mmCIF file of C-alpha atoms and ligand atoms in Angstrom:
data_model
loop_
_atom_site.group_PDB
_atom_site.id
_atom_site.type_symbol
_atom_site.label_atom_id
_atom_site.label_comp_id
_atom_site.label_asym_id
_atom_site.label_seq_id
_atom_site.Cartn_x
_atom_site.Cartn_y
_atom_site.Cartn_z
ATOM 1 C CA MET L 1 40.852 128.573 138.644
ATOM 2 C CA SER L 2 42.232 125.951 141.183
ATOM 3 C CA SER L 3 43.908 127.421 144.266
ATOM 4 C CA VAL L 4 46.129 124.333 144.885
ATOM 5 C CA GLN L 5 49.724 125.548 144.728
ATOM 6 C CA SER L 6 52.202 122.871 143.661
ATOM 7 C CA PRO L 7 55.202 122.522 146.050
ATOM 8 C CA PRO L 8 57.936 125.063 145.176
ATOM 9 C CA ASN L 9 60.527 122.280 144.604
ATOM 10 C CA ALA L 10 58.645 120.533 141.819
ATOM 11 C CA GLN L 11 58.268 123.838 139.948
ATOM 12 C CA ARG L 12 61.915 124.892 140.357
ATOM 13 C CA ASN L 13 63.855 121.591 139.787
ATOM 14 C CA LEU L 14 62.366 119.935 136.731
ATOM 15 C CA THR L 15 65.770 118.591 136.038
ATOM 16 C CA SER L 16 65.777 114.853 135.382
ATOM 17 C CA ILE L 17 68.914 112.917 136.022
ATOM 18 C CA GLN L 18 69.234 112.300 132.308
ATOM 19 C CA SER L 19 69.372 116.040 131.523
ATOM 20 C CA PHE L 20 71.678 116.641 134.443
ATOM 21 C CA LEU L 21 74.095 113.950 133.196
ATOM 22 C CA LEU L 22 73.983 115.394 129.634
ATOM 23 C CA ARG L 23 74.698 118.821 131.073
ATOM 24 C CA GLU L 24 77.697 117.464 132.938
ATOM 25 C CA GLU L 25 78.853 115.555 129.881
ATOM 26 C CA ALA L 26 78.801 118.748 127.815
ATOM 27 C CA LYS L 27 81.388 120.122 130.164
ATOM 28 C CA HIS L 28 83.930 117.568 128.875
ATOM 29 C CA PRO L 29 84.601 118.077 125.139
ATOM 30 C CA ASN L 30 86.353 114.664 124.880
ATOM 31 C CA ALA L 31 83.478 112.786 126.574
ATOM 32 C CA THR L 32 82.296 109.752 124.536
ATOM 33 C CA GLY L 33 78.892 109.500 126.266
ATOM 34 C CA THR L 34 79.694 105.996 127.458
ATOM 35 C CA LEU L 35 79.733 106.981 131.140
ATOM 36 C CA THR L 36 76.356 108.708 130.700
ATOM 37 C CA TRP L 37 75.069 105.441 129.207
ATOM 38 C CA ILE L 38 76.261 103.453 132.134
ATOM 39 C CA LEU L 39 74.748 105.858 134.698
ATOM 40 C CA SER L 40 71.430 105.760 132.890
ATOM 41 C CA ALA L 41 71.569 101.957 133.047
ATOM 42 C CA LEU L 42 72.085 102.269 136.820
ATOM 43 C CA THR L 43 69.127 104.580 137.230
ATOM 44 C CA LEU L 44 66.953 102.267 135.192
ATOM 45 C CA SER L 45 68.078 99.326 137.443
ATOM 46 C CA ALA L 46 67.215 101.472 140.519
ATOM 47 C CA LYS L 47 63.654 101.997 139.304
ATOM 48 C CA PHE L 48 63.139 98.267 138.776
ATOM 49 C CA ILE L 49 64.608 97.371 142.126
ATOM 50 C CA ALA L 50 62.575 100.132 143.911
ATOM 51 C CA ALA L 51 59.398 98.678 142.449
ATOM 52 C CA ARG L 52 60.281 95.111 143.586
ATOM 53 C CA VAL L 53 61.393 96.273 147.066
ATOM 54 C CA ARG L 54 58.132 98.237 147.417
ATOM 55 C CA ARG L 55 56.000 95.153 146.511
ATOM 56 C CA ALA L 56 58.164 92.646 148.292
ATOM 57 C CA ARG L 57 55.696 91.544 150.969
ATOM 58 C CA LEU L 58 52.824 91.590 148.351
ATOM 59 C CA GLU L 59 54.760 89.437 145.878
ATOM 60 C CA ASP L 60 56.264 87.163 148.561
ATOM 61 C CA VAL L 61 59.844 87.920 147.609
ATOM 62 C CA LEU L 62 60.998 88.525 151.141
ATOM 63 C CA GLY L 63 63.130 86.161 153.085
ATOM 64 C CA SER L 64 66.219 84.077 152.167
ATOM 65 C CA LEU L 65 66.752 81.691 149.339
ATOM 66 C CA GLY L 66 68.146 79.265 151.865
ATOM 67 C CA GLY L 67 71.650 79.372 150.390
ATOM 68 C CA ASP L 68 74.672 81.607 151.241
ATOM 69 C CA ASN L 69 76.401 83.967 148.831
ATOM 70 C CA VAL L 70 80.136 84.157 148.231
ATOM 71 C CA GLN L 71 80.439 86.183 151.472
ATOM 72 C CA GLY L 72 78.998 83.296 153.458
ATOM 73 C CA GLU L 73 75.915 85.354 154.201
ATOM 74 C CA GLN L 74 72.320 84.226 153.820
ATOM 75 C CA GLN L 75 71.248 85.262 150.335
ATOM 76 C CA GLN L 76 67.904 87.102 150.259
ATOM 77 C CA LYS L 77 65.571 86.542 147.317
ATOM 78 C CA LEU L 78 65.744 90.269 146.561
ATOM 79 C CA ASP L 79 69.573 90.156 146.626
ATOM 80 C CA VAL L 80 69.287 87.801 143.550
ATOM 81 C CA ILE L 81 66.546 89.874 141.874
ATOM 82 C CA ALA L 82 68.517 93.106 142.318
ATOM 83 C CA ASN L 83 71.738 91.475 141.143
ATOM 84 C CA GLU L 84 70.135 90.076 137.986
ATOM 85 C CA THR L 85 68.442 93.412 137.315
ATOM 86 C CA LEU L 86 71.775 95.326 137.377
ATOM 87 C CA ILE L 87 73.570 92.745 135.266
ATOM 88 C CA ARG L 88 70.747 92.802 132.649
ATOM 89 C CA CYS L 89 70.673 96.631 132.543
ATOM 90 C CA LEU L 90 74.427 97.138 132.581
ATOM 91 C CA GLY L 91 75.275 94.062 130.498
ATOM 92 C CA SER L 92 73.466 95.573 127.454
ATOM 93 C CA ARG L 93 75.357 98.840 127.483
ATOM 94 C CA PRO L 94 78.348 99.266 125.203
ATOM 95 C CA GLY L 95 81.467 100.347 126.996
ATOM 96 C CA VAL L 96 81.113 98.022 130.033
ATOM 97 C CA ALA L 97 84.110 95.629 130.039
ATOM 98 C CA ILE L 98 83.799 94.183 133.576
ATOM 99 C CA LEU L 99 81.057 93.913 136.103
ATOM 100 C CA GLY L 100 81.736 93.010 139.767
ATOM 101 C CA SER L 101 79.023 92.164 142.243
ATOM 102 C CA GLU L 102 78.870 91.411 145.956
ATOM 103 C CA GLU L 103 76.620 88.437 145.028
ATOM 104 C CA ASP L 104 78.964 86.821 142.503
ATOM 105 C CA GLU L 105 82.334 85.226 143.404
ATOM 106 C CA HIS L 106 83.986 86.167 140.120
ATOM 107 C CA ALA L 107 83.867 89.331 138.008
ATOM 108 C CA HIS L 108 81.804 89.160 134.790
ATOM 109 C CA VAL L 109 84.102 89.849 131.807
ATOM 110 C CA LEU L 110 81.772 91.221 129.176
ATOM 111 C CA ARG L 111 84.390 92.508 126.702
ATOM 112 C CA ARG L 112 87.954 91.343 126.064
ATOM 113 C CA ASP L 113 88.715 93.398 122.856
ATOM 114 C CA THR L 114 89.404 96.706 124.508
ATOM 115 C CA LYS L 115 91.973 97.968 122.018
ATOM 116 C CA SER L 116 89.610 100.351 120.214
ATOM 117 C CA ASP L 117 88.310 102.305 123.204
ATOM 118 C CA ARG L 118 88.554 102.678 126.987
ATOM 119 C CA PRO L 119 85.580 100.869 128.455
ATOM 120 C CA TYR L 120 84.533 100.909 132.102
ATOM 121 C CA VAL L 121 84.476 98.573 135.110
ATOM 122 C CA VAL L 122 81.328 98.725 137.191
ATOM 123 C CA LEU L 123 81.304 97.288 140.744
ATOM 124 C CA PHE L 124 78.222 97.132 142.864
ATOM 125 C CA ASP L 125 76.491 95.908 145.987
ATOM 126 C CA PRO L 126 73.026 95.155 144.610
ATOM 127 C CA LEU L 127 71.133 95.387 147.867
ATOM 128 C CA ASP L 128 73.063 96.647 150.861
ATOM 129 C CA GLY L 129 71.573 95.992 154.232
ATOM 130 C CA SER L 130 69.276 93.342 152.810
ATOM 131 C CA SER L 131 68.861 91.765 156.271
ATOM 132 C CA ASN L 132 66.631 94.848 156.882
ATOM 133 C CA LEU L 133 64.182 93.908 154.221
ATOM 134 C CA ASP L 134 62.014 91.615 156.327
ATOM 135 C CA VAL L 135 61.489 94.389 158.848
ATOM 136 C CA ASN L 136 60.766 97.104 156.206
ATOM 137 C CA GLY L 137 64.051 98.941 157.033
ATOM 138 C CA GLY L 138 66.040 100.991 154.580
ATOM 139 C CA VAL L 139 68.146 99.098 152.019
ATOM 140 C CA GLY L 140 70.184 100.302 149.115
ATOM 141 C CA THR L 141 72.313 99.737 146.061
ATOM 142 C CA ILE L 142 75.988 101.064 146.062
ATOM 143 C CA PHE L 143 78.076 101.426 142.845
ATOM 144 C CA SER L 144 81.601 102.353 141.877
ATOM 145 C CA ILE L 145 82.841 103.028 138.313
ATOM 146 C CA LEU L 146 86.447 102.763 137.096
ATOM 147 C CA GLN L 147 88.057 102.977 133.760
ATOM 148 C CA HIS L 148 89.263 99.622 132.457
ATOM 149 C CA ASP L 149 92.979 99.169 133.153
ATOM 150 C CA ARG L 150 94.488 97.422 130.140
ATOM 151 C CA ARG L 151 97.763 96.885 131.958
ATOM 152 C CA ALA L 152 96.189 94.338 134.307
ATOM 153 C CA PRO L 153 97.845 90.944 134.080
ATOM 154 C CA ARG L 154 94.458 89.168 134.004
ATOM 155 C CA ILE L 155 91.628 91.167 132.467
ATOM 156 C CA GLU L 156 89.388 90.697 135.541
ATOM 157 C CA ASP L 157 92.135 92.203 137.741
ATOM 158 C CA SER L 158 91.477 95.468 135.930
ATOM 159 C CA ALA L 159 88.914 96.058 138.782
ATOM 160 C CA LEU L 160 91.619 96.023 141.454
ATOM 161 C CA GLN L 161 92.355 99.759 141.354
ATOM 162 C CA PRO L 162 92.657 102.046 144.403
ATOM 163 C CA GLY L 163 89.506 104.065 145.161
ATOM 164 C CA THR L 164 91.260 107.240 144.098
ATOM 165 C CA GLN L 165 90.854 105.910 140.440
ATOM 166 C CA GLN L 166 87.123 105.954 140.638
ATOM 167 C CA VAL L 167 85.487 108.121 137.954
ATOM 168 C CA ALA L 168 82.060 107.959 139.525
ATOM 169 C CA ALA L 169 80.315 106.583 142.558
ATOM 170 C CA GLY L 170 76.869 106.562 144.083
ATOM 171 C CA TYR L 171 74.104 104.929 145.973
ATOM 172 C CA VAL L 172 70.374 104.485 145.838
ATOM 173 C CA LEU L 173 68.475 104.371 149.128
ATOM 174 C CA TYR L 174 65.124 102.521 148.963
ATOM 175 C CA GLY L 175 63.460 104.275 151.933
ATOM 176 C CA PRO L 176 60.227 106.362 152.447
ATOM 177 C CA SER L 177 61.329 107.825 149.100
ATOM 178 C CA THR L 178 63.839 106.469 146.667
ATOM 179 C CA VAL L 179 66.895 108.696 146.774
ATOM 180 C CA LEU L 180 69.928 108.559 144.467
ATOM 181 C CA VAL L 181 73.183 110.260 145.439
ATOM 182 C CA LEU L 182 75.829 110.602 142.825
ATOM 183 C CA THR L 183 79.335 112.018 142.130
ATOM 184 C CA THR L 184 81.336 112.064 138.960
ATOM 185 C CA GLY L 185 84.190 113.842 140.580
ATOM 186 C CA ALA L 186 82.595 117.270 140.487
ATOM 187 C CA GLY L 187 80.664 117.458 143.779
ATOM 188 C CA VAL L 188 77.822 115.389 145.117
ATOM 189 C CA HIS L 189 74.247 115.643 143.860
ATOM 190 C CA MET L 190 70.939 114.229 145.152
ATOM 191 C CA PHE L 191 67.922 113.052 143.113
ATOM 192 C CA VAL L 192 64.595 111.733 144.267
ATOM 193 C CA LEU L 193 62.446 109.326 142.209
ATOM 194 C CA ASP L 194 59.051 110.825 141.365
ATOM 195 C CA PRO L 195 56.941 107.651 141.150
ATOM 196 C CA ASP L 196 54.211 109.521 139.239
ATOM 197 C CA VAL L 197 56.661 110.691 136.555
ATOM 198 C CA GLY L 198 58.951 107.631 136.792
ATOM 199 C CA SER L 199 61.996 109.886 136.773
ATOM 200 C CA PHE L 200 64.796 110.781 139.196
ATOM 201 C CA LEU L 201 64.533 114.575 139.689
ATOM 202 C CA LEU L 202 67.427 116.753 140.954
ATOM 203 C CA VAL L 203 66.577 118.056 144.428
ATOM 204 C CA GLN L 204 70.025 119.275 145.633
ATOM 205 C CA GLU L 205 73.316 120.027 143.977
ATOM 206 C CA HIS L 206 76.761 120.262 145.546
ATOM 207 C CA LEU L 207 75.868 118.679 148.905
ATOM 208 C CA ARG L 208 78.221 119.564 151.705
ATOM 209 C CA ILE L 209 78.547 117.337 154.812
ATOM 210 C CA PRO L 210 78.393 119.364 158.105
ATOM 211 C CA VAL L 211 81.980 119.883 159.353
ATOM 212 C CA ALA L 212 80.997 118.511 162.849
ATOM 213 C CA SER L 213 77.994 117.043 164.525
ATOM 214 C CA LYS L 214 77.787 115.112 167.884
ATOM 215 C CA SER L 215 76.584 111.884 166.549
ATOM 216 C CA TYR L 216 78.243 108.522 165.864
ATOM 217 C CA SER L 217 77.016 105.307 164.273
ATOM 218 C CA LEU L 218 78.307 101.810 164.867
ATOM 219 C CA ASN L 219 77.087 98.375 166.044
ATOM 220 C CA SER L 220 77.735 98.789 169.745
ATOM 221 C CA ALA L 221 77.150 95.070 170.293
ATOM 222 C CA ASN L 222 80.690 94.680 168.929
ATOM 223 C CA ILE L 223 82.263 97.108 171.341
ATOM 224 C CA GLY L 224 83.772 94.258 173.439
ATOM 225 C CA THR L 225 85.902 92.993 170.616
ATOM 226 C CA VAL L 226 86.967 96.178 168.748
ATOM 227 C CA PRO L 227 90.508 97.531 169.226
ATOM 228 C CA GLU L 228 90.972 99.660 172.372
ATOM 229 C CA GLY L 229 91.267 102.973 170.477
ATOM 230 C CA TYR L 230 87.677 102.625 169.175
ATOM 231 C CA ARG L 231 86.372 101.770 172.689
ATOM 232 C CA ASN L 232 88.144 104.824 174.067
ATOM 233 C CA TYR L 233 86.580 106.979 171.338
ATOM 234 C CA VAL L 234 83.060 105.713 172.138
ATOM 235 C CA ASN L 235 83.575 106.336 175.833
ATOM 236 C CA TRP L 236 84.789 109.868 175.067
ATOM 237 C CA ALA L 237 81.861 110.532 172.777
ATOM 238 C CA ASN L 238 79.310 109.247 175.323
ATOM 239 C CA GLU L 239 80.904 111.441 178.010
ATOM 240 C CA ASN L 240 80.648 114.475 175.684
ATOM 241 C CA GLY L 241 76.933 114.376 174.839
ATOM 242 C CA TYR L 242 77.061 112.479 171.536
ATOM 243 C CA SER L 243 73.992 110.686 170.218
ATOM 244 C CA MET L 244 74.141 107.273 168.627
ATOM 245 C CA ARG L 245 72.146 106.102 165.610
ATOM 246 C CA TYR L 246 72.463 102.766 163.791
ATOM 247 C CA THR L 247 70.146 101.124 161.233
ATOM 248 C CA GLY L 248 72.245 98.116 160.264
ATOM 249 C CA ALA L 249 72.355 99.233 156.620
ATOM 250 C CA MET L 250 75.480 101.163 155.563
ATOM 251 C CA VAL L 251 73.483 103.078 152.910
ATOM 252 C CA ALA L 252 71.031 104.446 155.392
ATOM 253 C CA ASP L 253 73.645 105.225 158.035
ATOM 254 C CA VAL L 254 75.918 106.989 155.586
ATOM 255 C CA HIS L 255 73.087 108.876 153.950
ATOM 256 C CA ARG L 256 71.995 110.222 157.407
ATOM 257 C CA THR L 257 75.636 111.085 158.186
ATOM 258 C CA LEU L 258 76.023 112.913 154.838
ATOM 259 C CA LEU L 259 72.884 115.051 155.519
ATOM 260 C CA THR L 260 73.189 115.647 159.215
ATOM 261 C CA GLY L 261 76.907 115.105 159.981
ATOM 262 C CA GLY L 262 78.625 112.821 162.461
ATOM 263 C CA VAL L 263 80.675 109.691 161.877
ATOM 264 C CA PHE L 264 79.873 106.138 160.780
ATOM 265 C CA LEU L 265 82.230 103.373 161.936
ATOM 266 C CA TYR L 266 82.717 99.695 161.295
ATOM 267 C CA PRO L 267 85.956 98.794 163.141
ATOM 268 C CA PRO L 268 87.781 95.507 163.059
ATOM 269 C CA THR L 269 86.019 92.907 165.342
ATOM 270 C CA ALA L 270 86.767 89.427 166.531
ATOM 271 C CA LYS L 271 84.314 88.146 163.939
ATOM 272 C CA ALA L 272 85.709 90.353 161.179
ATOM 273 C CA PRO L 273 89.385 91.125 162.062
ATOM 274 C CA LYS L 274 89.835 93.219 158.847
ATOM 275 C CA GLY L 275 86.422 94.836 159.253
ATOM 276 C CA LYS L 276 83.121 93.567 157.811
ATOM 277 C CA LEU L 277 82.456 95.935 154.947
ATOM 278 C CA ARG L 278 83.790 95.361 151.397
ATOM 279 C CA LEU L 279 86.402 97.753 150.045
ATOM 280 C CA MET L 280 85.489 97.692 146.326
ATOM 281 C CA TYR L 281 81.791 98.209 146.285
ATOM 282 C CA GLU L 282 80.923 99.576 149.783
ATOM 283 C CA ALA L 283 83.817 101.525 151.396
ATOM 284 C CA ASN L 284 85.429 103.025 148.207
ATOM 285 C CA PRO L 285 82.334 104.409 146.564
ATOM 286 C CA MET L 286 81.089 105.848 149.938
ATOM 287 C CA ALA L 287 84.584 107.345 150.515
ATOM 288 C CA MET L 288 84.517 109.089 147.129
ATOM 289 C CA LEU L 289 81.064 110.582 147.823
ATOM 290 C CA ILE L 290 81.882 111.707 151.371
ATOM 291 C CA GLU L 291 85.272 113.268 150.369
ATOM 292 C CA GLN L 292 83.576 115.058 147.439
ATOM 293 C CA ALA L 293 81.122 116.445 149.984
ATOM 294 C CA GLY L 294 83.967 117.823 152.187
ATOM 295 C CA GLY L 295 84.175 114.798 154.585
ATOM 296 C CA LYS L 296 86.823 112.239 155.337
ATOM 297 C CA ALA L 297 87.026 108.385 154.934
ATOM 298 C CA TYR L 298 89.607 106.266 156.713
ATOM 299 C CA SER L 299 90.301 102.593 157.266
ATOM 300 C CA GLY L 300 92.239 102.569 160.496
ATOM 301 C CA THR L 301 94.715 105.375 160.120
ATOM 302 C CA GLN L 302 95.046 105.065 156.284
ATOM 303 C CA ARG L 303 92.861 107.023 153.844
ATOM 304 C CA THR L 304 90.403 104.373 152.561
ATOM 305 C CA MET L 305 90.789 105.251 148.820
ATOM 306 C CA GLU L 306 94.588 104.881 148.975
ATOM 307 C CA GLN L 307 94.438 101.189 149.813
ATOM 308 C CA GLN L 308 95.721 98.951 146.971
ATOM 309 C CA PRO L 309 93.034 96.153 146.630
ATOM 310 C CA SER L 310 94.087 92.567 146.269
ATOM 311 C CA GLY L 311 90.701 90.935 145.772
ATOM 312 C CA LEU L 312 87.231 91.792 144.537
ATOM 313 C CA HIS L 313 85.569 90.933 147.852
ATOM 314 C CA GLU L 314 88.226 92.080 150.281
ATOM 315 C CA ARG L 315 86.987 93.611 153.477
ATOM 316 C CA THR L 316 88.164 96.780 155.286
ATOM 317 C CA SER L 317 87.412 98.798 158.414
ATOM 318 C CA VAL L 318 85.563 102.091 157.933
ATOM 319 C CA ILE L 319 85.644 105.506 159.622
ATOM 320 C CA ILE L 320 83.631 107.933 157.482
ATOM 321 C CA GLY L 321 81.841 111.211 157.910
ATOM 322 C CA SER L 322 82.301 114.894 159.038
ATOM 323 C CA PRO L 323 85.988 115.902 158.855
ATOM 324 C CA ASP L 324 86.123 116.988 162.547
ATOM 325 C CA GLU L 325 84.357 113.855 163.735
ATOM 326 C CA VAL L 326 86.648 111.541 161.753
ATOM 327 C CA ASP L 327 89.619 113.469 163.211
ATOM 328 C CA ASN L 328 88.139 112.848 166.697
ATOM 329 C CA VAL L 329 88.165 109.091 166.099
ATOM 330 C CA LEU L 330 91.678 109.141 164.569
ATOM 331 C CA ARG L 331 92.989 110.910 167.687
ATOM 332 C CA PHE L 332 92.241 107.774 169.638
ATOM 333 C CA LEU L 333 93.884 105.475 167.108
ATOM 334 C CA THR L 334 97.254 107.191 166.768
HETATM 335 P P1 FBP F 401 75.285 93.641 152.916
HETATM 336 O O1 FBP F 401 73.924 93.637 153.488
HETATM 337 O O2 FBP F 401 75.382 94.155 151.528
HETATM 338 O O3 FBP F 401 76.007 92.309 153.093
HETATM 339 O O4 FBP F 401 76.102 94.763 153.762
HETATM 340 C C1 FBP F 401 76.617 94.601 154.909
HETATM 341 C C2 FBP F 401 75.865 95.339 155.984
HETATM 342 O O5 FBP F 401 74.540 94.927 156.084
HETATM 343 C C3 FBP F 401 75.980 96.884 155.926
HETATM 344 O O6 FBP F 401 75.002 97.452 155.244
HETATM 345 C C4 FBP F 401 75.844 97.290 157.376
HETATM 346 O O7 FBP F 401 76.434 98.471 157.663
HETATM 347 C C5 FBP F 401 76.521 96.136 158.129
HETATM 348 O O8 FBP F 401 76.498 95.008 157.258
HETATM 349 C C6 FBP F 401 75.740 95.706 159.376
HETATM 350 O O9 FBP F 401 76.468 94.724 160.006
HETATM 351 P P2 FBP F 401 76.121 94.293 161.513
HETATM 352 O O10 FBP F 401 74.812 93.533 161.450
HETATM 353 O O11 FBP F 401 77.309 93.439 161.888
HETATM 354 O O12 FBP F 401 76.036 95.501 162.329
#
């Protein structure tokens, strides 16, 4: 009789993300199952992308393609691979009317006949922080799901809804382990990919962000060109024993902030007067997750998710994290 004890977690939480989603779906008698379909397409994409990221150096898919994407940023080979993977997985699912990607200038309109049902809009950043790839740093996929808005003047404008309209949001962090964090509006839940089983297993339900923690995260190289209020906040935090952590990948910095508390900031800068991060597929989904976990998310002094978007790739400033720490930043901006 072998004496090797399997770790308690594996015994307790043999809940795959599929069974978790079906359990959540069963709580909504009018659910059509389409959202579950879309979320399973996203988890399938994450497994493919995780495998490619893991083998990137071995398969020589690191580095840039030499061209820029619609954001004017160097496009990494894996940006394109991740983008194509998501479009192939989501594109085959019924119920997806529109896809919007950081890597593509225009939204992909997959369905125009939306009279019979209410399909969804899926927006995503295929590989956030991709400049970290070459140095084996954490990178991730961020996604936001909205219901299609038939009232939109042009069908692709259906995506331009405030973050408060999101029905689901999440991210995948491709780090030492592959972690998926998800909300469908009923709390925040964390899954880890078991590479042996090939399934995302539930490891924590109803995550809550710590109310306060003396830690902030921003690119301090920009401190010279951010508005004065942010500089005053950073000086105050440094004088009050705060630590600073920054990886250069929003997914990794927000994940750490969700688990250990603190605040992540990307203020307006001289280079990016509106902020660098994208509202639709970076700031809004992260805002929904953090608010669902008891935190706060602001752009300047406005709640991020209340902003009315005007374009798929519009940028915004970000202050996101523990409620008390976000309040500490806002004190210096008002
Ligand atoms: P993409 O990699 O998806 O373009 O995301 C932008 C990003 O890399 C964020 O993940 C990160 O928070 C930020 O830019 C880092 O910017 P900077 O290098 O200016 O600090």
